[in-house]
C-alpha positions as a Python dict, from the first residue, in 0.01 Angstrom:
ca = {
    (1, 'M'): (0, 0, 0),
    (2, 'K'): (-269, -86, -257),
    (3, 'E'): (-406, -359, -27),
    (4, 'L'): (-416, -116, 268),
    (5, 'H'): (-612, 134, 54),
    (6, 'Y'): (-859, -139, -45),
    (7, 'Q'): (-913, -238, 320),
    (8, 'I'): (-975, 124, 422),
    (9, 'V'): (-1229, 174, 142),
    (10, 'N'): (-1407, -147, 243),
    (11, 'H'): (-1454, -19, 598),
    (12, 'L'): (-1648, 284, 479),
    (13, 'S'): (-2025, 287, 528),
    (14, 'T'): (-2062, 419, 174),
    (15, 'G'): (-2072, 215, -144),
    (16, 'I'): (-1815, 309, -407),
    (17, 'L'): (-1813, 227, -778),
    (18, 'A'): (-1562, 361, -1028),
    (19, 'I'): (-1567, 330, -1407),
    (20, 'D'): (-1327, 431, -1683),
    (21, 'L'): (-1398, 634, -1996),
    (22, 'N'): (-1535, 322, -2167),
    (23, 'Y'): (-1783, 274, -1878),
    (24, 'K'): (-1597, -35, -1756),
    (25, 'V'): (-1581, -105, -1381),
    (26, 'I'): (-1236, -37, -1238),
    (27, 'H'): (-1327, -49, -870),
    (28, 'I'): (-1608, -141, -630),
    (29, 'N'): (-1590, -179, -253),
    (30, 'E'): (-1768, -436, -35),
    (31, 'I'): (-2057, -203, 57),
    (32, 'G'): (-2105, -132, -311),
    (33, 'E'): (-2118, -506, -382),
    (34, 'K'): (-2386, -557, -116),
    (35, 'L'): (-2602, -264, -224),
    (36, 'L'): (-2584, -348, -594),
    (37, 'E'): (-2604, -723, -525),
    (38, 'V'): (-2298, -804, -738),
    (39, 'K'): (-1964, -979, -689),
    (40, 'R'): (-1644, -786, -748),
    (41, 'E'): (-1470, -1063, -940),
    (42, 'E'): (-1767, -1095, -1176),
    (43, 'I'): (-1803, -728, -1271),
    (44, 'M'): (-1446, -594, -1281),
    (45, 'G'): (-1363, -482, -1634),
    (46, 'K'): (-1725, -515, -1748),
    (47, 'C'): (-1923, -227, -1902),
    (48, 'V'): (-2194, -97, -1669),
    (49, 'Y'): (-2435, -76, -1963),
    (50, 'E'): (-2396, -452, -2007),
    (51, 'L'): (-2407, -524, -1633),
    (52, 'F'): (-2721, -312, -1577),
    (53, 'P'): (-2892, -301, -1919),
    (54, 'S'): (-3238, -220, -1783),
    (55, 'A'): (-3129, 59, -1547),
    (56, 'P'): (-3330, 374, -1632),
    (57, 'E'): (-3139, 677, -1755),
    (58, 'E'): (-3236, 884, -1450),
    (59, 'V'): (-3019, 668, -1219),
    (60, 'R'): (-2710, 667, -1445),
    (61, 'H'): (-2536, 965, -1283),
    (62, 'V'): (-2185, 823, -1291),
    (63, 'E'): (-2220, 746, -1663),
    (64, 'R'): (-2332, 1106, -1722),
    (65, 'T'): (-2028, 1228, -1529),
    (66, 'V'): (-1807, 1034, -1772),
    (67, 'K'): (-1996, 1178, -2070),
    (68, 'T'): (-2009, 1541, -1959),
    (69, 'G'): (-1746, 1581, -1690),
    (70, 'E'): (-2017, 1725, -1466),
    (71, 'E'): (-2038, 1601, -1106),
    (72, 'Y'): (-2370, 1530, -936),
    (73, 'H'): (-2490, 1525, -576),
    (74, 'V'): (-2838, 1384, -517),
    (75, 'K'): (-2951, 1372, -154),
    (76, 'S'): (-3234, 1127, -219),
    (77, 'M'): (-3274, 921, -534),
    (78, 'S'): (-3532, 651, -598),
    (79, 'Y'): (-3344, 337, -705),
    (80, 'R'): (-3638, 115, -787),
    (81, 'W'): (-3606, -98, -1094),
    (82, 'G'): (-3562, -471, -1151),
    (83, 'N'): (-3486, -635, -815),
    (84, 'Y'): (-3382, -307, -653),
    (85, 'N'): (-3606, -134, -404),
    (86, 'L'): (-3386, 134, -247),
    (87, 'Y'): (-3349, 503, -189),
    (88, 'L'): (-2990, 620, -227),
    (89, 'S'): (-2793, 933, -158),
    (90, 'I'): (-2530, 965, -432),
    (91, 'K'): (-2233, 1182, -519),
    (92, 'T'): (-2023, 1150, -832),
    (93, 'S'): (-1665, 1268, -887),
    (94, 'V'): (-1442, 1299, -1188),
    (95, 'L'): (-1129, 1081, -1166),
    (96, 'R'): (-814, 1250, -1295),
    (97, 'N'): (-449, 1166, -1332),
    (98, 'G'): (-301, 1512, -1316),
    (99, 'E'): (-506, 1711, -1566),
    (100, 'V'): (-621, 1407, -1761),
    (101, 'M'): (-964, 1258, -1687),
    (102, 'Y'): (-963, 879, -1684),
    (103, 'G'): (-1304, 796, -1540),
    (104, 'A'): (-1562, 875, -1276),
    (105, 'M'): (-1659, 749, -932),
    (106, 'V'): (-1990, 739, -752),
    (107, 'E'): (-2035, 721, -376),
    (108, 'F'): (-2377, 591, -272),
    (109, 'T'): (-2540, 540, 66),
    (110, 'D'): (-2854, 343, 142),
    (111, 'I'): (-3101, 589, 298),
    (112, 'T'): (-3410, 372, 248),
    (113, 'H'): (-3485, 341, 620),
    (114, 'S'): (-3448, 714, 694),
    (115, 'Y'): (-3644, 804, 378),
    (116, 'E'): (-3933, 577, 477),
    (117, 'K'): (-3927, 721, 829),
    (118, 'Q'): (-3944, 1070, 681),
    (119, 'V'): (-4240, 973, 462),
    (120, 'E'): (-4411, 822, 766),
    (121, 'L'): (-4350, 1145, 960),
    (122, 'V'): (-4495, 1354, 676),
    (123, 'N'): (-4803, 1129, 664),
    (124, 'R'): (-4849, 1169, 1039),
    (125, 'M'): (-4815, 1545, 1009),
    (126, 'E'): (-5075, 1548, 732),
    (127, 'D'): (-5314, 1339, 941),
    (128, 'M'): (-5254, 1569, 1237),
    (129, 'A'): (-5304, 1880, 1025),
    (130, 'V'): (-5636, 1765, 879),
    (131, 'N'): (-5820, 1546, 1126),
    (132, 'V'): (-6197, 1586, 1115),
    (133, 'I'): (-6339, 1439, 1437),
    (134, 'P'): (-6709, 1344, 1452),
    (135, 'L'): (-6856, 1476, 1779),
    (136, 'M'): (-7221, 1390, 1737),
    (137, 'D'): (-7473, 1350, 1458),
    (138, 'Q'): (-7382, 1594, 1177),
    (139, 'L'): (-7139, 1788, 1400),
    (140, 'G'): (-6765, 1765, 1339),
    (141, 'L'): (-6449, 1918, 1483),
    (142, 'L'): (-6144, 2030, 1285),
    (143, 'P'): (-5860, 2127, 1521),
    (144, 'I'): (-5609, 2335, 1323),
    (145, 'Q'): (-5252, 2244, 1423),
    (146, 'P'): (-4932, 2452, 1389),
    (147, 'V'): (-4794, 2194, 1143),
    (148, 'V'): (-5023, 2331, 871),
    (149, 'E'): (-4740, 2552, 744),
    (150, 'E'): (-4509, 2252, 701),
    (151, 'V'): (-4781, 2047, 532),
    (152, 'G'): (-4899, 2330, 308),
    (153, 'F'): (-5219, 2532, 302),
    (154, 'R'): (-5330, 2388, -34),
    (155, 'Y'): (-5329, 2043, 127),
    (156, 'I'): (-5546, 2172, 413),
    (157, 'L'): (-5799, 2315, 169),
    (158, 'D'): (-5817, 2015, -63),
    (159, 'I'): (-5802, 1731, 190),
    (160, 'G'): (-5989, 1922, 461),
    (161, 'L'): (-6288, 1982, 236),
    (162, 'Q'): (-6290, 1619, 123),
    (163, 'K'): (-6275, 1485, 479),
    (164, 'V'): (-6557, 1715, 591),
    (165, 'A'): (-6768, 1598, 297),
    (166, 'D'): (-6690, 1233, 379),
    (167, 'R'): (-6802, 1283, 740),
    (168, 'K'): (-7138, 1417, 618),
    (169, 'V'): (-7148, 1696, 877),
    (170, 'N'): (-7368, 2002, 843),
    (171, 'T'): (-7187, 2202, 1111),
    (172, 'L'): (-6809, 2215, 1165),
    (173, 'I'): (-6624, 2352, 1465),
    (174, 'I'): (-6285, 2489, 1360),
    (175, 'D'): (-6068, 2507, 1669),
    (176, 'L'): (-5774, 2751, 1667),
    (177, 'S'): (-5660, 2706, 2027),
    (178, 'A'): (-5327, 2554, 1915),
    (179, 'I'): (-5246, 2854, 1693),
    (180, 'S'): (-5036, 3121, 1863),
    (181, 'C'): (-4882, 3286, 1556),
    (182, 'L'): (-5106, 3445, 1294),
    (183, 'N'): (-4987, 3578, 958),
    (184, 'D'): (-5163, 3698, 642),
    (185, 'E'): (-5121, 3363, 465),
    (186, 'F'): (-5277, 3174, 755),
    (187, 'S'): (-5567, 3419, 779),
    (188, 'E'): (-5629, 3382, 406),
    (189, 'M'): (-5622, 3001, 435),
    (190, 'V'): (-5880, 2997, 715),
    (191, 'E'): (-6100, 3244, 525),
    (192, 'K'): (-6086, 3034, 206),
    (193, 'L'): (-6158, 2717, 401),
    (194, 'C'): (-6462, 2871, 567),
    (195, 'S'): (-6590, 3022, 239),
    (196, 'S'): (-6555, 2686, 65),
    (197, 'L'): (-6736, 2507, 348),
    (198, 'N'): (-7017, 2764, 335),
    (199, 'L'): (-7059, 2696, -37),
    (200, 'L'): (-7104, 2330, 53),
    (201, 'G'): (-7387, 2431, 287),
    (202, 'I'): (-7185, 2368, 604),
    (203, 'D'): (-7220, 2604, 899),
    (204, 'I'): (-6898, 2715, 1071),
    (205, 'M'): (-6826, 2770, 1440),
    (206, 'I'): (-6480, 2894, 1538),
    (207, 'T'): (-6337, 2828, 1883),
    (208, 'G'): (-6020, 2885, 2080),
    (209, 'V'): (-5898, 3213, 1929),
    (210, 'R'): (-5632, 3341, 2168),
    (211, 'A'): (-5630, 3704, 2280),
    (212, 'E'): (-5298, 3778, 2107),
    (213, 'T'): (-5421, 3605, 1790),
    (214, 'A'): (-5743, 3807, 1790),
    (215, 'L'): (-5545, 4131, 1830),
    (216, 'K'): (-5312, 4044, 1540),
    (217, 'W'): (-5608, 3942, 1326),
    (218, 'V'): (-5786, 4275, 1378),
    (219, 'S'): (-5464, 4479, 1351),
    (220, 'S'): (-5367, 4313, 1023),
    (221, 'G'): (-5650, 4487, 841),
    (222, 'N'): (-5791, 4157, 717),
    (223, 'D'): (-6159, 4101, 772),
    (224, 'Y'): (-6217, 3841, 1037),
    (225, 'I'): (-6453, 3564, 931),
    (226, 'R'): (-6820, 3646, 977),
    (227, 'T'): (-6938, 3354, 1185),
    (228, 'T'): (-6999, 3262, 1547),
    (229, 'Y'): (-6703, 3249, 1784),
    (230, 'Y'): (-6676, 3062, 2113),
    (231, 'P'): (-6398, 3051, 2374),
    (232, 'H'): (-6363, 2674, 2358),
    (233, 'V'): (-6506, 2362, 2194),
    (234, 'Q'): (-6736, 2276, 2489),
    (235, 'A'): (-6911, 2615, 2459),
    (236, 'A'): (-6968, 2558, 2087),
    (237, 'I'): (-7112, 2211, 2147),
    (238, 'K'): (-7346, 2350, 2412),
    (239, 'A'): (-7468, 2619, 2172),
    (240, 'Y'): (-7514, 2362, 1897),
    (241, 'K'): (-7727, 2142, 2122),
    (242, 'K'): (-7950, 2437, 2210),
    (243, 'E'): (-8022, 2503, 1844),
    (244, 'M'): (-8113, 2140, 1770),
}
């Protein structure tokens, strides 16, 4: 029966490590061996503090469970020290025999690939949210995308201003054609962005405001930005060329 249990545990996609009250290893499955780069026969009965002496305190959740009896669930944990370069999802459990605690167990899953994909997605969203496109000499275009709420308005202000400054434009077209939903926070963000750009000596042209967006903007009671508005980017470019 014990052998059957061991085989079942080894077929899980999750690593398992269990320690007793003296922090000695009492169980590890094959996935756990692979993720921790250890061999079962070499670590059984050994203290985890001796096996992993340089492990930082912030990754020692199973040891803390033994110390405090508190269980932990961390959806994403950086496991980067020594030779390790992983992101793990971990969950600890108290081990009991009846009412008596005799150790703790940690289940850990390698989420490095999905974590890196998520980071890559966030980076793409940030690039999409703040993408200053040079159109012609000293004229740039900043198309505001709906993902700005996911990225965060503070990021738009900080990075947007920096990118505009890097492009060395003196006039910026802010295109809102992709924005269909307007709220007070968004209106405030656009107003702050335009005010900051004006302080830098950059002229603003706003394009693509939808009819329903314009109505919400006026109905909200917020002052709409005092600048020139055009139905689309091409109209703004044409007007810019006339003034050159």
